[in-house]
PDB file of C-alpha atoms in Angstrom:
ATOM      1  CA  GLU A   1     163.703  72.652  67.752  1.00 65.00           C
ATOM      2  CA  ALA A   2     161.472  70.146  69.772  1.00 81.00           C
ATOM      3  CA  GLY A   3     162.322  66.124  69.391  1.00 93.00           C
ATOM      4  CA  VAL A   4     160.098  63.304  68.944  1.00 96.00           C
ATOM      5  CA  THR A   5     157.813  63.195  71.624  1.00 97.00           C
ATOM      6  CA  GLN A   6     155.708  59.855  73.001  1.00 97.00           C
ATOM      7  CA  SER A   7     152.943  59.751  75.614  1.00 97.00           C
ATOM      8  CA  PRO A   8     152.293  58.283  78.109  1.00 97.00           C
ATOM      9  CA  THR A   9     155.834  57.613  79.343  1.00 96.00           C
ATOM     10  CA  HIS A  10     154.572  54.551  81.364  1.00 97.00           C
ATOM     11  CA  LEU A  11     151.479  52.613  80.924  1.00 97.00           C
ATOM     12  CA  ILE A  12     150.413  49.696  82.975  1.00 98.00           C
ATOM     13  CA  LYS A  13     147.920  47.504  81.674  1.00 98.00           C
ATOM     14  CA  THR A  14     146.238  43.886  82.170  1.00 97.00           C
ATOM     15  CA  ARG A  15     146.088  41.219  80.173  1.00 97.00           C
ATOM     16  CA  GLY A  16     143.347  40.903  77.666  1.00 97.00           C
ATOM     17  CA  GLN A  17     143.063  44.850  77.508  1.00 98.00           C
ATOM     18  CA  GLN A  18     143.975  47.343  74.802  1.00 98.00           C
ATOM     19  CA  ALA A  19     146.702  49.809  74.724  1.00 98.00           C
ATOM     20  CA  THR A  20     146.968  52.985  73.136  1.00 98.00           C
ATOM     21  CA  LEU A  21     150.198  54.853  72.374  1.00 98.00           C
ATOM     22  CA  ARG A  22     151.133  58.433  70.958  1.00 98.00           C
ATOM     23  CA  CYS A  23     153.652  59.902  69.149  1.00 98.00           C
ATOM     24  CA  SER A  24     154.365  63.460  67.626  1.00 98.00           C
ATOM     25  CA  PRO A  25     157.154  63.621  65.212  1.00 96.00           C
ATOM     26  CA  ILE A  26     159.843  66.146  64.750  1.00 95.00           C
ATOM     27  CA  SER A  27     158.075  69.399  62.914  1.00 94.00           C
ATOM     28  CA  GLY A  28     158.243  68.775  59.146  1.00 91.00           C
ATOM     29  CA  HIS A  29     158.661  65.070  59.467  1.00 93.00           C
ATOM     30  CA  THR A  30     156.241  62.782  57.632  1.00 93.00           C
ATOM     31  CA  SER A  31     157.160  59.387  58.235  1.00 93.00           C
ATOM     32  CA  VAL A  32     156.964  57.896  61.606  1.00 95.00           C
ATOM     33  CA  TYR A  33     158.099  54.506  62.754  1.00 95.00           C
ATOM     34  CA  TRP A  34     156.954  52.293  65.710  1.00 97.00           C
ATOM     35  CA  TYR A  35     159.593  49.638  67.390  1.00 96.00           C
ATOM     36  CA  GLN A  36     159.301  47.078  70.152  1.00 96.00           C
ATOM     37  CA  GLN A  37     162.038  46.731  72.428  1.00 93.00           C
ATOM     38  CA  ALA A  38     161.563  43.941  75.122  1.00 90.00           C
ATOM     39  CA  LEU A  39     164.294  43.334  77.923  1.00 81.00           C
ATOM     40  CA  GLY A  40     167.364  41.977  76.418  1.00 72.00           C
ATOM     41  CA  LEU A  41     166.556  42.135  72.971  1.00 77.00           C
ATOM     42  CA  GLY A  42     167.036  44.283  70.146  1.00 81.00           C
ATOM     43  CA  LEU A  43     164.653  46.788  68.474  1.00 89.00           C
ATOM     44  CA  GLN A  44     161.957  45.107  66.346  1.00 91.00           C
ATOM     45  CA  PHE A  45     160.347  47.000  63.787  1.00 91.00           C
ATOM     46  CA  LEU A  46     156.605  47.207  64.129  1.00 95.00           C
ATOM     47  CA  LEU A  47     155.005  49.966  61.512  1.00 94.00           C
ATOM     48  CA  TRP A  48     155.985  52.804  59.373  1.00 93.00           C
ATOM     49  CA  TYR A  49     153.683  55.534  58.434  1.00 94.00           C
ATOM     50  CA  ASP A  50     154.244  57.822  55.735  1.00 92.00           C
ATOM     51  CA  GLU A  51     151.726  60.725  54.592  1.00 91.00           C
ATOM     52  CA  GLY A  52     149.295  59.058  56.300  1.00 93.00           C
ATOM     53  CA  GLU A  53     149.888  55.417  54.753  1.00 93.00           C
ATOM     54  CA  GLU A  54     151.183  52.530  56.042  1.00 93.00           C
ATOM     55  CA  ARG A  55     154.334  51.468  54.029  1.00 90.00           C
ATOM     56  CA  ASN A  56     155.411  48.529  55.627  1.00 89.00           C
ATOM     57  CA  ARG A  57     154.746  46.197  58.461  1.00 92.00           C
ATOM     58  CA  GLY A  58     157.008  44.306  60.615  1.00 90.00           C
ATOM     59  CA  ASN A  59     156.454  40.292  61.728  1.00 90.00           C
ATOM     60  CA  PHE A  60     153.682  41.078  64.475  1.00 94.00           C
ATOM     61  CA  PRO A  61     150.130  39.970  65.060  1.00 96.00           C
ATOM     62  CA  PRO A  62     147.399  41.796  63.504  1.00 96.00           C
ATOM     63  CA  ARG A  63     146.476  42.801  67.092  1.00 97.00           C
ATOM     64  CA  PHE A  64     149.114  45.523  66.423  1.00 97.00           C
ATOM     65  CA  SER A  65     148.042  48.277  64.612  1.00 96.00           C
ATOM     66  CA  GLY A  66     147.981  52.000  64.058  1.00 96.00           C
ATOM     67  CA  ARG A  67     147.423  54.993  61.909  1.00 97.00           C
ATOM     68  CA  GLN A  68     148.626  58.365  60.848  1.00 97.00           C
ATOM     69  CA  PHE A  69     146.660  61.527  61.301  1.00 97.00           C
ATOM     70  CA  PRO A  70     146.890  64.520  59.091  1.00 96.00           C
ATOM     71  CA  ASN A  71     149.124  66.197  61.158  1.00 95.00           C
ATOM     72  CA  TYR A  72     151.519  63.322  60.974  1.00 96.00           C
ATOM     73  CA  SER A  73     151.372  62.410  64.594  1.00 97.00           C
ATOM     74  CA  SER A  74     150.542  58.528  64.859  1.00 98.00           C
ATOM     75  CA  GLU A  75     148.922  56.125  67.447  1.00 98.00           C
ATOM     76  CA  LEU A  76     150.020  52.840  68.215  1.00 98.00           C
ATOM     77  CA  ASN A  77     147.123  50.177  69.359  1.00 98.00           C
ATOM     78  CA  VAL A  78     147.942  46.946  71.155  1.00 98.00           C
ATOM     79  CA  ASN A  79     144.591  44.735  71.153  1.00 97.00           C
ATOM     80  CA  ALA A  80     144.161  41.864  73.467  1.00 97.00           C
ATOM     81  CA  LEU A  81     147.327  42.411  75.476  1.00 98.00           C
ATOM     82  CA  GLU A  82     149.453  39.498  76.334  1.00 97.00           C
ATOM     83  CA  LEU A  83     152.444  39.604  78.997  1.00 96.00           C
ATOM     84  CA  GLU A  84     155.064  39.411  76.482  1.00 95.00           C
ATOM     85  CA  ASP A  85     154.034  42.900  75.052  1.00 97.00           C
ATOM     86  CA  SER A  86     155.782  44.276  78.045  1.00 97.00           C
ATOM     87  CA  ALA A  87     158.292  46.234  76.733  1.00 96.00           C
ATOM     88  CA  LEU A  88     159.842  49.589  75.704  1.00 95.00           C
ATOM     89  CA  TYR A  89     157.915  51.055  72.549  1.00 97.00           C
ATOM     90  CA  LEU A  90     159.780  53.464  70.701  1.00 97.00           C
ATOM     91  CA  CYS A  91     158.601  55.998  68.079  1.00 97.00           C
ATOM     92  CA  ALA A  92     161.027  57.564  65.535  1.00 95.00           C
ATOM     93  CA  SER A  93     160.316  60.117  62.677  1.00 94.00           C
ATOM     94  CA  SER A  94     162.430  61.069  59.463  1.00 90.00           C
ATOM     95  CA  VAL A  95     161.736  63.766  56.656  1.00 87.00           C
ATOM     96  CA  GLY A  96     159.964  62.004  54.230  1.00 75.00           C
ATOM     97  CA  PRO A  97     160.297  58.256  53.732  1.00 71.00           C
ATOM     98  CA  VAL A  98     164.060  57.937  54.402  1.00 70.00           C
ATOM     99  CA  LEU A  99     164.679  54.868  56.829  1.00 67.00           C
ATOM    100  CA  GLU A 100     168.574  56.043  57.234  1.00 68.00           C
ATOM    101  CA  THR A 101     167.747  59.316  59.100  1.00 78.00           C
ATOM    102  CA  GLN A 102     165.653  58.302  61.896  1.00 87.00           C
ATOM    103  CA  TYR A 103     165.023  60.380  65.198  1.00 92.00           C
ATOM    104  CA  PHE A 104     163.845  58.738  67.972  1.00 95.00           C
ATOM    105  CA  GLY A 105     161.501  59.564  70.779  1.00 96.00           C
ATOM    106  CA  PRO A 106     162.043  58.714  74.486  1.00 94.00           C
ATOM    107  CA  GLY A 107     159.591  55.530  74.428  1.00 96.00           C
ATOM    108  CA  THR A 108     156.623  54.467  76.264  1.00 97.00           C
ATOM    109  CA  ARG A 109     157.040  51.969  78.892  1.00 96.00           C
ATOM    110  CA  LEU A 110     154.162  49.017  78.585  1.00 97.00           C
ATOM    111  CA  LEU A 111     153.851  46.963  81.544  1.00 97.00           C
ATOM    112  CA  VAL A 112     151.288  43.982  81.276  1.00 97.00           C
ATOM    113  CA  LEU A 113     150.315  42.246  84.289  1.00 96.00           C
TER     114      LEU A 113
ATOM    115  CA  SER B   1     167.236  33.725  57.417  1.00 77.00           C
ATOM    116  CA  GLN B   2     168.616  37.380  58.025  1.00 76.00           C
ATOM    117  CA  LYS B   3     170.932  37.719  61.212  1.00 85.00           C
ATOM    118  CA  ILE B   4     172.754  40.748  62.610  1.00 89.00           C
ATOM    119  CA  GLU B   5     175.095  39.766  65.509  1.00 89.00           C
ATOM    120  CA  GLN B   6     176.956  42.407  67.787  1.00 89.00           C
ATOM    121  CA  ASN B   7     180.237  41.068  69.053  1.00 77.00           C
ATOM    122  CA  SER B   8     179.392  40.292  72.754  1.00 70.00           C
ATOM    123  CA  GLU B   9     176.386  41.845  75.243  1.00 76.00           C
ATOM    124  CA  ALA B  10     178.869  43.846  77.059  1.00 89.00           C
ATOM    125  CA  LEU B  11     182.129  45.004  76.653  1.00 92.00           C
ATOM    126  CA  ASN B  12     184.272  46.590  79.719  1.00 95.00           C
ATOM    127  CA  ILE B  13     187.356  49.098  79.030  1.00 95.00           C
ATOM    128  CA  GLN B  14     189.584  51.147  80.971  1.00 97.00           C
ATOM    129  CA  GLU B  15     189.202  54.883  80.186  1.00 97.00           C
ATOM    130  CA  GLY B  16     191.711  56.092  77.714  1.00 97.00           C
ATOM    131  CA  LYS B  17     191.697  53.007  75.769  1.00 97.00           C
ATOM    132  CA  THR B  18     189.912  52.321  72.294  1.00 97.00           C
ATOM    133  CA  ALA B  19     186.712  50.505  72.297  1.00 96.00           C
ATOM    134  CA  THR B  20     185.822  48.224  69.343  1.00 96.00           C
ATOM    135  CA  LEU B  21     182.494  46.907  68.861  1.00 96.00           C
ATOM    136  CA  THR B  22     181.386  44.469  66.119  1.00 96.00           C
ATOM    137  CA  CYS B  23     178.404  44.238  63.938  1.00 96.00           C
ATOM    138  CA  ASN B  24     178.113  40.872  61.631  1.00 95.00           C
ATOM    139  CA  TYR B  25     175.299  40.442  59.334  1.00 95.00           C
ATOM    140  CA  THR B  26     174.609  37.332  57.257  1.00 92.00           C
ATOM    141  CA  ASN B  27     171.914  36.852  54.264  1.00 89.00           C
ATOM    142  CA  TYR B  28     171.384  40.697  54.076  1.00 88.00           C
ATOM    143  CA  SER B  29     172.912  42.969  51.483  1.00 89.00           C
ATOM    144  CA  PRO B  30     172.598  46.437  53.064  1.00 90.00           C
ATOM    145  CA  ALA B  31     172.425  49.338  51.024  1.00 89.00           C
ATOM    146  CA  TYR B  32     173.697  51.408  54.567  1.00 91.00           C
ATOM    147  CA  LEU B  33     174.836  50.680  58.060  1.00 93.00           C
ATOM    148  CA  GLN B  34     174.126  52.849  61.019  1.00 93.00           C
ATOM    149  CA  TRP B  35     175.375  52.979  64.453  1.00 95.00           C
ATOM    150  CA  TYR B  36     173.302  54.538  67.304  1.00 95.00           C
ATOM    151  CA  ARG B  37     173.792  55.124  71.208  1.00 96.00           C
ATOM    152  CA  GLN B  38     171.266  53.855  73.480  1.00 94.00           C
ATOM    153  CA  ASP B  39     171.422  55.186  77.315  1.00 94.00           C
ATOM    154  CA  PRO B  40     169.215  53.540  79.733  1.00 88.00           C
ATOM    155  CA  GLY B  41     165.342  53.906  79.508  1.00 83.00           C
ATOM    156  CA  ARG B  42     166.036  56.364  76.498  1.00 88.00           C
ATOM    157  CA  GLY B  43     165.758  56.351  72.459  1.00 91.00           C
ATOM    158  CA  PRO B  44     168.582  55.539  70.510  1.00 93.00           C
ATOM    159  CA  VAL B  45     170.466  58.639  69.198  1.00 93.00           C
ATOM    160  CA  PHE B  46     172.132  58.363  65.664  1.00 92.00           C
ATOM    161  CA  LEU B  47     175.975  58.662  65.604  1.00 94.00           C
ATOM    162  CA  LEU B  48     177.284  57.367  62.228  1.00 93.00           C
ATOM    163  CA  LEU B  49     176.279  56.234  58.660  1.00 92.00           C
ATOM    164  CA  ILE B  50     178.190  54.366  56.183  1.00 94.00           C
ATOM    165  CA  ARG B  51     176.996  53.375  52.774  1.00 92.00           C
ATOM    166  CA  GLU B  52     178.087  49.892  51.323  1.00 91.00           C
ATOM    167  CA  ASN B  53     180.310  51.554  48.737  1.00 92.00           C
ATOM    168  CA  GLU B  54     182.528  53.477  51.655  1.00 94.00           C
ATOM    169  CA  LYS B  55     184.957  51.815  53.404  1.00 92.00           C
ATOM    170  CA  GLU B  56     185.457  54.190  56.493  1.00 96.00           C
ATOM    171  CA  LYS B  57     183.824  56.865  58.212  1.00 95.00           C
ATOM    172  CA  ARG B  58     185.285  58.775  61.140  1.00 96.00           C
ATOM    173  CA  LYS B  59     183.395  61.722  63.371  1.00 94.00           C
ATOM    174  CA  GLU B  60     185.711  63.218  65.982  1.00 95.00           C
ATOM    175  CA  ARG B  61     186.658  60.114  68.139  1.00 97.00           C
ATOM    176  CA  LEU B  62     184.213  57.720  66.472  1.00 97.00           C
ATOM    177  CA  LYS B  63     185.316  55.409  63.584  1.00 97.00           C
ATOM    178  CA  VAL B  64     183.113  52.975  61.552  1.00 98.00           C
ATOM    179  CA  THR B  65     184.318  50.613  58.800  1.00 97.00           C
ATOM    180  CA  PHE B  66     182.250  48.666  56.659  1.00 96.00           C
ATOM    181  CA  ASP B  67     183.421  45.594  55.115  1.00 94.00           C
ATOM    182  CA  THR B  68     180.657  44.148  52.688  1.00 92.00           C
ATOM    183  CA  THR B  69     182.961  41.051  51.639  1.00 93.00           C
ATOM    184  CA  LEU B  70     183.312  39.905  55.199  1.00 94.00           C
ATOM    185  CA  LYS B  71     179.831  41.550  56.103  1.00 94.00           C
ATOM    186  CA  GLN B  72     181.091  42.969  58.918  1.00 95.00           C
ATOM    187  CA  SER B  73     180.945  46.788  60.519  1.00 96.00           C
ATOM    188  CA  LEU B  74     183.517  47.310  63.269  1.00 97.00           C
ATOM    189  CA  PHE B  75     182.719  50.607  65.458  1.00 97.00           C
ATOM    190  CA  HIS B  76     185.707  52.262  67.284  1.00 98.00           C
ATOM    191  CA  ILE B  77     185.586  54.889  70.226  1.00 98.00           C
ATOM    192  CA  THR B  78     189.069  56.272  70.706  1.00 97.00           C
ATOM    193  CA  ALA B  79     190.143  57.750  74.083  1.00 97.00           C
ATOM    194  CA  SER B  80     187.326  56.595  75.794  1.00 97.00           C
ATOM    195  CA  GLN B  81     185.230  58.180  78.737  1.00 97.00           C
ATOM    196  CA  PRO B  82     183.218  57.043  81.429  1.00 97.00           C
ATOM    197  CA  ALA B  83     180.601  59.220  79.542  1.00 97.00           C
ATOM    198  CA  ASP B  84     181.016  56.874  76.793  1.00 98.00           C
ATOM    199  CA  SER B  85     179.122  54.117  78.806  1.00 97.00           C
ATOM    200  CA  ALA B  86     175.763  53.044  77.159  1.00 96.00           C
ATOM    201  CA  THR B  87     174.712  50.491  74.689  1.00 94.00           C
ATOM    202  CA  TYR B  88     175.436  50.784  70.917  1.00 96.00           C
ATOM    203  CA  LEU B  89     173.252  49.240  68.349  1.00 95.00           C
ATOM    204  CA  CYS B  90     174.014  48.487  64.603  1.00 94.00           C
ATOM    205  CA  ALA B  91     171.424  48.866  62.069  1.00 93.00           C
ATOM    206  CA  LEU B  92     171.489  47.610  58.348  1.00 92.00           C
ATOM    207  CA  GLY B  93     168.835  49.038  55.810  1.00 88.00           C
ATOM    208  CA  SER B  94     168.305  48.684  52.511  1.00 85.00           C
ATOM    209  CA  GLY B  95     165.083  50.127  50.829  1.00 79.00           C
ATOM    210  CA  ASN B  96     162.020  49.665  52.857  1.00 75.00           C
ATOM    211  CA  ASP B  97     163.728  47.841  55.399  1.00 80.00           C
ATOM    212  CA  MET B  98     165.847  48.570  58.492  1.00 83.00           C
ATOM    213  CA  ARG B  99     167.023  46.207  61.026  1.00 87.00           C
ATOM    214  CA  PHE B 100     168.555  46.759  64.271  1.00 90.00           C
ATOM    215  CA  GLY B 101     171.112  44.576  66.529  1.00 91.00           C
ATOM    216  CA  ALA B 102     170.449  43.745  69.937  1.00 89.00           C
ATOM    217  CA  GLY B 103     173.080  45.995  70.949  1.00 92.00           C
ATOM    218  CA  THR B 104     176.625  45.873  72.877  1.00 94.00           C
ATOM    219  CA  ARG B 105     176.772  47.481  76.593  1.00 94.00           C
ATOM    220  CA  LEU B 106     180.007  49.140  76.910  1.00 96.00           C
ATOM    221  CA  THR B 107     181.145  50.051  80.328  1.00 97.00           C
ATOM    222  CA  VAL B 108     184.429  52.618  80.392  1.00 97.00           C
ATOM    223  CA  LYS B 109     185.709  52.429  84.223  1.00 96.00           C
ATOM    224  CA  PRO B 110     187.656  55.499  85.217  1.00 93.00           C
TER     225      PRO B 110
END
């Protein structure tokens, strides 16, 4: 069974640009979660989607947004990139809205110059 | 405000010894607590979950305790091996909320 996949693995942008990160959950999983992990910091919860709807949102500005598609894959968009947005962005999925059994992807490393 | 603290940023131990990692929390009433392992450049991997009404959980060489009075969880790795070297994260959850600690980097020396 394929795990959670994320693309791209690495992304380099300049300040002010927009970044789009993609995530494909494990087959049969309907919930997708996005986290930011900056160097030396813990995982910070960004967004949670289930069945195409946004279920919860972390304490991040509106320039962090996303969506979930009918096939349950998801996109995270970061507008007006700032230097401090440089981080590892992790996606996780679960069978339904059950936070306690999340499976993580390998992450996308975003570098903002 | 809610806070999750993992005992130290880094822990170094000798192979064969028991590693003990601590997760303390304040201003939070989790329904469950989880421990994850994260290797450099990779996503976290789930290890163990313990619920608020459970005191202890074991899985092979791993043991987790959960004390809701002390607001603390202890994570033990017995007979540690160099392959156990990684960052270990605790995560607390309740309802629609789940929060992670910053992690403890464990190094097991041969």
